[in-house]
Short mmCIF file of C-alpha atoms in Angstrom, two decimals:
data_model
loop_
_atom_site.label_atom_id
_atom_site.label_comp_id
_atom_site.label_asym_id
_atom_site.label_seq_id
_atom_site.Cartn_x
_atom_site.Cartn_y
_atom_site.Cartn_z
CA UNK A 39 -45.88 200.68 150.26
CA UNK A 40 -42.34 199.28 150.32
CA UNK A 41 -39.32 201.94 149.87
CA UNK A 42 -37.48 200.19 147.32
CA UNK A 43 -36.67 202.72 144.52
CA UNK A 44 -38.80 202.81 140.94
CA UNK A 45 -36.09 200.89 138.94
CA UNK A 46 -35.97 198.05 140.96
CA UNK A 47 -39.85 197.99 139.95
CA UNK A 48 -39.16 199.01 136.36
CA UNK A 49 -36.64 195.95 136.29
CA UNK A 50 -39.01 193.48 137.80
CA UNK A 51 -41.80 194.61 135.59
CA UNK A 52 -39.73 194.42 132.57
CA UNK A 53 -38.89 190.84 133.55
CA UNK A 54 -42.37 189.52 133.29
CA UNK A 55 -43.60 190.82 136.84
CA UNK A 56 -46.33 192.43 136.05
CA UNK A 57 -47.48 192.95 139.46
CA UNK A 58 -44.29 195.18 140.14
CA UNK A 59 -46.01 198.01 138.02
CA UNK A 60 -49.00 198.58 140.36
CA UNK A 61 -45.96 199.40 143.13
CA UNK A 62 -45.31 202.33 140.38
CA UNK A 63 -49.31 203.37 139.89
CA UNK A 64 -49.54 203.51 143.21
CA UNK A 65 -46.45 205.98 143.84
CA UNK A 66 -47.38 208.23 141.12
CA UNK A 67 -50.96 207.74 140.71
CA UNK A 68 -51.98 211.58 142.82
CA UNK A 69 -49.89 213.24 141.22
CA UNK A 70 -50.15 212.03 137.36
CA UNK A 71 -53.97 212.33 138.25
CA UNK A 72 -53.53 215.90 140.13
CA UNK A 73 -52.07 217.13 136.66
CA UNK A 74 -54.72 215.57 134.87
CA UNK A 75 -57.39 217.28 136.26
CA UNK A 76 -55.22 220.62 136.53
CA UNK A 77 -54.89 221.04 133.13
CA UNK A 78 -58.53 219.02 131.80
CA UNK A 79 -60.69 220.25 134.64
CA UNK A 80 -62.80 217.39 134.50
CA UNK A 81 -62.54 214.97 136.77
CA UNK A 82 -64.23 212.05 134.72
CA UNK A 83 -62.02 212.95 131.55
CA UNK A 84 -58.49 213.38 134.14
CA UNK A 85 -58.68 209.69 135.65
CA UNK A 86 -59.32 208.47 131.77
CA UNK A 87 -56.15 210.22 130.83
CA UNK A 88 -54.28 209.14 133.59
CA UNK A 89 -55.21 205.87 133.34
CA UNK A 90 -53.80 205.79 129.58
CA UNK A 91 -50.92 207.63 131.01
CA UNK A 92 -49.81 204.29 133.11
CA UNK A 93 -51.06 202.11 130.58
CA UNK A 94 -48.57 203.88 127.79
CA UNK A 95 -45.58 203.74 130.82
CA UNK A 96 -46.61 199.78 130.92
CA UNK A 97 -46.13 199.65 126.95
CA UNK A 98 -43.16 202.02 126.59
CA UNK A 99 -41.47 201.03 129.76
CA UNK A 100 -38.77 198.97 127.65
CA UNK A 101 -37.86 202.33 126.23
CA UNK A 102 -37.42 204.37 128.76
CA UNK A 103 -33.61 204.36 129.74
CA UNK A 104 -33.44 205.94 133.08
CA UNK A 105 -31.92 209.53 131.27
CA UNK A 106 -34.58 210.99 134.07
CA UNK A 107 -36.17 210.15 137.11
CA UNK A 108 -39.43 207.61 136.15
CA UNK A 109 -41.59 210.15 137.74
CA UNK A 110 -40.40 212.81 135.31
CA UNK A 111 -41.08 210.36 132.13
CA UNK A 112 -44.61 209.48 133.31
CA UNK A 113 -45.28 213.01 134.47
CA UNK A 114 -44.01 214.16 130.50
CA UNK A 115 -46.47 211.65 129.25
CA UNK A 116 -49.49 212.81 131.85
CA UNK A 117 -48.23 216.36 130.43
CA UNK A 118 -49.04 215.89 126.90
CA UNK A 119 -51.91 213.41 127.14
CA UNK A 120 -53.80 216.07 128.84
CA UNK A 121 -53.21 218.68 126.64
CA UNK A 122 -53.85 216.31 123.99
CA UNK A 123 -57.27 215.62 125.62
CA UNK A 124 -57.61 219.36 126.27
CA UNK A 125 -57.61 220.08 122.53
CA UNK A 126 -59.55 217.53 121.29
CA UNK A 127 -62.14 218.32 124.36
CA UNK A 128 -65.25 220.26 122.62
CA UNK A 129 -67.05 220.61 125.69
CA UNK A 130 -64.50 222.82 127.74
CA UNK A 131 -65.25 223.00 130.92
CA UNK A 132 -65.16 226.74 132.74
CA UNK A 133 -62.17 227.24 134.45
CA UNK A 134 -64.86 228.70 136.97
CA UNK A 135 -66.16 225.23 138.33
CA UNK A 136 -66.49 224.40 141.50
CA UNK A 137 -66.87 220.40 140.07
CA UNK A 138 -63.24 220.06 139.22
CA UNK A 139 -61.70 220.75 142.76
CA UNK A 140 -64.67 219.92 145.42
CA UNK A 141 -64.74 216.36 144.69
CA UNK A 142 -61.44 215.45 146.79
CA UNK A 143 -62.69 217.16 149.46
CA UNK A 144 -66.27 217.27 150.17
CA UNK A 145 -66.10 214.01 151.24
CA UNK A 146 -63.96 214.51 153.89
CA UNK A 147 -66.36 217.39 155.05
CA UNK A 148 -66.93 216.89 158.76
CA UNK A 149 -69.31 219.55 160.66
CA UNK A 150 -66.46 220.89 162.64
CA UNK A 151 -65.92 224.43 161.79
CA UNK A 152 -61.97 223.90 161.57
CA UNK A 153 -62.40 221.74 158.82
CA UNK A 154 -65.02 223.18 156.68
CA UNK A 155 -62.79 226.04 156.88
CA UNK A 156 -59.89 224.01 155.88
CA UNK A 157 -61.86 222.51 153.28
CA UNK A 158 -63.17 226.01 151.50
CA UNK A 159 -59.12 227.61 151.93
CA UNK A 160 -58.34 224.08 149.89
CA UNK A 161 -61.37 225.18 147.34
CA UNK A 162 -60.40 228.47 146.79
CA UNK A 163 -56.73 227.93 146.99
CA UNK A 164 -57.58 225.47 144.02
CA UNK A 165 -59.68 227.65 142.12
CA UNK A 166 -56.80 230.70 141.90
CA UNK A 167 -54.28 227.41 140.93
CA UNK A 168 -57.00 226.96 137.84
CA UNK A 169 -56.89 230.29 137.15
CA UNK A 170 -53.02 229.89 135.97
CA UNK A 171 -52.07 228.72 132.13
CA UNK A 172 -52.15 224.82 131.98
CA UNK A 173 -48.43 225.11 131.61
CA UNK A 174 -47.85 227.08 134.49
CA UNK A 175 -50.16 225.12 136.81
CA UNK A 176 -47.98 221.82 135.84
CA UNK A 177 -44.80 223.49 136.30
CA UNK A 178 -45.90 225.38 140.10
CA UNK A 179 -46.96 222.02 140.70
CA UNK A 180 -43.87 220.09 139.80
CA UNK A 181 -41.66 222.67 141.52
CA UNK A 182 -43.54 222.88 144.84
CA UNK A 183 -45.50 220.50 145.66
CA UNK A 184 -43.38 217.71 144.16
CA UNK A 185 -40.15 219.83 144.98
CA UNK A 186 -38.98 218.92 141.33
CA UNK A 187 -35.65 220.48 140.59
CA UNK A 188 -35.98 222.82 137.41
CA UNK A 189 -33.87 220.32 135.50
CA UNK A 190 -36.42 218.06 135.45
CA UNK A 191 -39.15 220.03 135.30
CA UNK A 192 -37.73 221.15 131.47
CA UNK A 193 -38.09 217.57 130.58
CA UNK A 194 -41.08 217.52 131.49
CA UNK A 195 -42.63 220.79 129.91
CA UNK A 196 -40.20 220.63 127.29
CA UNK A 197 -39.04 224.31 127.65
CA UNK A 198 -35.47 225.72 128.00
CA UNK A 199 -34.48 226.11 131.53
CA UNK A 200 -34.65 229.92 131.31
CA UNK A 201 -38.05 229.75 130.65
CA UNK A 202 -39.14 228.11 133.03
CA UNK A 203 -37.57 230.00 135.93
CA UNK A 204 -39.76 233.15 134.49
CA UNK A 205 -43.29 231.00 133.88
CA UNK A 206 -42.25 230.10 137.59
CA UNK A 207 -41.35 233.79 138.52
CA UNK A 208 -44.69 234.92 136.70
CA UNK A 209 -47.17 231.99 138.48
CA UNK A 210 -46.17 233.12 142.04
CA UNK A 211 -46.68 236.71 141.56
CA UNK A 212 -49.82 235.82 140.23
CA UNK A 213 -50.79 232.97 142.51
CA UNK A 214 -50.11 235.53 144.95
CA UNK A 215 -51.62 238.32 143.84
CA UNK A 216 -55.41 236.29 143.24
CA UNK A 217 -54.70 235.12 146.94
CA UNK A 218 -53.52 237.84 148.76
CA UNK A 219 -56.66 239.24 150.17
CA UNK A 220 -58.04 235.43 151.28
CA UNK A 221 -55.01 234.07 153.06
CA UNK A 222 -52.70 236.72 154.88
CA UNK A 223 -48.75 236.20 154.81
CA UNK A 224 -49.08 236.30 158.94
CA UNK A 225 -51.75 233.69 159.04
CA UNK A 226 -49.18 231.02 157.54
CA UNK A 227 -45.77 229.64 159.10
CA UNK A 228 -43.00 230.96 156.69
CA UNK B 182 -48.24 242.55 152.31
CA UNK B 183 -45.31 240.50 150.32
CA UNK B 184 -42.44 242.27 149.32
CA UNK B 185 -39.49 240.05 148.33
CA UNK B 186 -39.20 237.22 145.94
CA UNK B 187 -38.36 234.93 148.88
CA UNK B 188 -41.58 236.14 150.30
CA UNK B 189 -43.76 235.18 147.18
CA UNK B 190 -41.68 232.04 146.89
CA UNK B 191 -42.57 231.08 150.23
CA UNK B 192 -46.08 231.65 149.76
CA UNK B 193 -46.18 230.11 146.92
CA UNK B 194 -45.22 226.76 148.15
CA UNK B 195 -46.99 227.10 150.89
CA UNK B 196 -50.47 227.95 148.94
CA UNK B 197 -49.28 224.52 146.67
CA UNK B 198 -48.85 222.49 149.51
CA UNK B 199 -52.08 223.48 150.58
CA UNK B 200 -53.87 222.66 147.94
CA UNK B 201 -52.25 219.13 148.17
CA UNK B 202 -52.97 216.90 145.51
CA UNK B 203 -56.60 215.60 143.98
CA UNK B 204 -57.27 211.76 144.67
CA UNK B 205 -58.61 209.51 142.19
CA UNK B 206 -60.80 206.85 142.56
CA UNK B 207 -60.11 203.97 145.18
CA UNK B 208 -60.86 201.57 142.49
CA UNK B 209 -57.75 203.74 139.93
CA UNK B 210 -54.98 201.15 140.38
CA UNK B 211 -56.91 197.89 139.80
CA UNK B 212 -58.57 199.71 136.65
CA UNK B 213 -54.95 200.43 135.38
CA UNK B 214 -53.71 197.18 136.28
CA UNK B 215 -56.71 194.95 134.98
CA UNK B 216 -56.42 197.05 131.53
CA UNK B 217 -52.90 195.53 131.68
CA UNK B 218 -53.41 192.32 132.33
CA UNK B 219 -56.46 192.19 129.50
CA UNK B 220 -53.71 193.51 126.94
CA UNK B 221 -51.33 190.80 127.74
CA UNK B 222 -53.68 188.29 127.64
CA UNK B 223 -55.08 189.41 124.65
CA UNK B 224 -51.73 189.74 123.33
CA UNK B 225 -50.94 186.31 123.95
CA UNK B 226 -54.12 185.09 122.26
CA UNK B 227 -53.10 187.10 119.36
CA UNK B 228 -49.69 186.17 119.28
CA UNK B 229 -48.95 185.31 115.57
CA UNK B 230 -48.10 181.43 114.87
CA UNK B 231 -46.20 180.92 111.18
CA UNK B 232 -49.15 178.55 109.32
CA UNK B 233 -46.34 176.76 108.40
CA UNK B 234 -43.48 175.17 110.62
CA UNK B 235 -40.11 175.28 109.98
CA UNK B 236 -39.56 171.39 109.74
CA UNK B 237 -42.41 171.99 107.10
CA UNK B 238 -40.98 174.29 105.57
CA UNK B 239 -37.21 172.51 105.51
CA UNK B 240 -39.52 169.13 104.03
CA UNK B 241 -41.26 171.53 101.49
CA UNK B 242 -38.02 172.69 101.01
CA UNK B 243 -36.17 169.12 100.66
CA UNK B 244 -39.43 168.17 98.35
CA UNK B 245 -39.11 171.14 95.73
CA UNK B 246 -35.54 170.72 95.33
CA UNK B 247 -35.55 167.27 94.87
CA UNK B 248 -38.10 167.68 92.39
CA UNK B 249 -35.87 170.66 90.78
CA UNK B 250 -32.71 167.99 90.97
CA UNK B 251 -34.74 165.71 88.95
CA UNK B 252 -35.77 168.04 86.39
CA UNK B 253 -32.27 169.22 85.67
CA UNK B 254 -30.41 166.23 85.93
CA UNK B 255 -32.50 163.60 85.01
CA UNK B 256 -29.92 162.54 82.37
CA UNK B 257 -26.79 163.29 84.88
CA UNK B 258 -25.62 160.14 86.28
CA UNK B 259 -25.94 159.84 90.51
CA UNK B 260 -23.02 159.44 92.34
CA UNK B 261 -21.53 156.19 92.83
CA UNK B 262 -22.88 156.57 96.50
CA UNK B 263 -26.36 156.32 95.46
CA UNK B 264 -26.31 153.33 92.87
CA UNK B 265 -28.39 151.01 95.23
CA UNK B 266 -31.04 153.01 94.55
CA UNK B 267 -33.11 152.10 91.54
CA UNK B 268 -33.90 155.13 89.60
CA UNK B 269 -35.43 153.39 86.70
CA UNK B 270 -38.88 154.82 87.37
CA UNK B 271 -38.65 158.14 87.41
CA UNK B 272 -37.65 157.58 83.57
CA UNK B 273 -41.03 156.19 83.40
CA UNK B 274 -42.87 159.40 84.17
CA UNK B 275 -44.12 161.05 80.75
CA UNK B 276 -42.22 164.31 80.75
CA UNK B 277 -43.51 167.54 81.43
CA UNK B 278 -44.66 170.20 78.24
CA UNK B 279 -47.70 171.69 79.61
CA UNK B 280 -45.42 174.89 80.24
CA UNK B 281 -43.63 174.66 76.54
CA UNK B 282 -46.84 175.41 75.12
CA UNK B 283 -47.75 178.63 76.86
CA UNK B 284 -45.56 181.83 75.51
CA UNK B 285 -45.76 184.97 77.44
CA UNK B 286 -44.68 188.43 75.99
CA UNK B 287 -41.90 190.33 77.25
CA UNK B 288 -43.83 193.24 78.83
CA UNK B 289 -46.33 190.81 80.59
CA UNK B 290 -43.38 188.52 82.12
CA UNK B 291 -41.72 192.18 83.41
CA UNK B 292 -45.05 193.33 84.62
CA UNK B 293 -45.41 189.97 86.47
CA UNK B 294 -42.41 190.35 88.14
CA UNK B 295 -42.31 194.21 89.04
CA UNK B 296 -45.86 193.28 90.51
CA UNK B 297 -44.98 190.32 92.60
CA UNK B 298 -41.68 192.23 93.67
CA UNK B 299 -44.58 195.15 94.43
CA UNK B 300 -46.56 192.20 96.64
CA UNK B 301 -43.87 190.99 99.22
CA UNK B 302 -42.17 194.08 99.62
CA UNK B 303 -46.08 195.36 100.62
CA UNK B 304 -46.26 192.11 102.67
CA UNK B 305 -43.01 193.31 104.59
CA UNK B 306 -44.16 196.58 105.34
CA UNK B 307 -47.44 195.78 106.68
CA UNK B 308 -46.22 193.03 108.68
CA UNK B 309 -43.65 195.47 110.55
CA UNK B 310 -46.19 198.19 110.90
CA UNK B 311 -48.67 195.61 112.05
CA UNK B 312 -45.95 194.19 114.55
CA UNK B 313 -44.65 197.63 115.59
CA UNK B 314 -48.74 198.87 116.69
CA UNK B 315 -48.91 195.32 118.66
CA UNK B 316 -46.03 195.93 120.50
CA UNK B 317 -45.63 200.01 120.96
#
């Protein structure tokens, strides 16, 4: 993928290049789909959503005027979308299953002990990031995986700033506290 | 055993990095883009053409006027400009009293009006709504 930044895309797209949007789906397709299936827990259902989500960007893309980064304006639209889908979903799926979070990885599953233990860290590190509120897992996501600065992570979630420092204060303690007895502090690099 | 915030903070990102991001499907981006392309093609397809031109509509225009000249001024003399043309004929044409015979009542003229002022305003509205869901 080139490194030319998203509005040179946006412009080209909005010129009548409609090839210049895949550039865009391609940068931000993990992570609008990683949301997705963070807050839906289905994978089927996620890569619907986030399929709309780009879809929507394509339509909307004339209105959005660059106020915020393009990955915070399609990540606001994956946002809602899922938790649109998440209401309207009657057949919620258990925040329990394995389903949403072995996919990715199984089929990277080699024999070699080093990676199946990799893999089931990943699997369990997943399952206690399912265990936080669908807000929270967006906005621990954003913030440190993504390394969004808070700013942008309001637009997003659509919260004051405030609160989100404390929903981010809150999902660490308790990210950490589910984890504490699988991963020690000493086993990772701080 | 963490103790500080910057501990927890640490961890935190570390435990999110970790968990790394879910793939989609290899086939994700060509779904989103074909949906694309089939929504500007069918947008083109759909793309609404006026029935009527606007040269017809200026000629239908020209037509109607010159039809409304005639009625009014059939007895006002045409200007000097315009005396090569022989007129005569249209003096020939029985005039028109289909309409002098028909009398409508106040209240149905008003209605008629109120109801086709009712009509294109409704025609307005549902052609921006229509436009504004084609085009997001």
């Amino acid at each position: 993928m080139t490194g030319k930044p998203d509005e040179y895309y946006i412009k080209e797209t909005l010129n009548g290049n409609v090839n210049a949007y895949a550039f865009l789906v391609k940068r931000y397709n993990y992570m609008v789909f990683t949301l997705a299936v963070r807050i839906i827990k289905n994978r089927e259902d996620a890569e619907e959503i986030a399929q709309d989500v780009f879809i929507k960007g394509y339509r909307n893309l004339a209105n959005f005027k660059g106020d915020s980064k393009f990955s915070t304006w399609i990540y606001k639209i994956a946002y809602y979308a899922s938790l649109d889908k998440l209401k309207s979903n009657k057949r919620q799926v258990n925040a329990e299953n394995i389903d949403v979070i072995k996919g990715a990885y199984l089929e990277d599953s080699h024999n070699s002990d080093s990676e199946l233990h990799d893999n089931e860290r990943k699997n369990i590190i997943n399952q206690a990031l399912l265990k936080l509120s669908e807000e929270d897992k967006v906005i621990v996501t954003l913030y440190y995986f993504e390394e969004l600065p808070v700013k942008e992570i309001v637009i997003v979630v659509g919260l004051s700033e405030d609160n989100v420092k404390v929903k981010l204060f809150r999902a660490r303690k308790k990210l950490a506290e589910l984890l504490k007895n699988v991963i020690e502090i000493n086993t990772i690099d701080l | 055993m963490m103790k500080t915030d910057k501990e927890i903070d640490e961890f935190a990102k570390y435990i999110v990095k970790e968990a790394s991001v879910e793939k989609p499907s290899e086939e994700f981006v060509n779904k989103v883009m074909d949906a694309i392309y089939l929504e500007n093609t069918t947008a083109l397809n759909t793309s609404f053409k006026p029935l009527i031109s606007n040269t017809s509509w200026f000629v239908i225009v020209l037509i109607f006027a010159s039809v409304i000249g005639y009625l009014l001024n059939i007895e006002t003399k045409l200007p000097a400009m315009f005396n090569f043309i022989d007129v005569s004929f249209f003096k020939n044409i029985p005039s028109i009293e289909i309409f002098s015979k028909i009398h409508f009542s106040n209240t149905f003229t008003l209605s008629f009006i109120v109801f086709s002022i009712f009509v294109i305003f409704q025609l307005i509205v549902i052609k921006n709504y229509f436009n504004k869901q084609h085009h997001f």
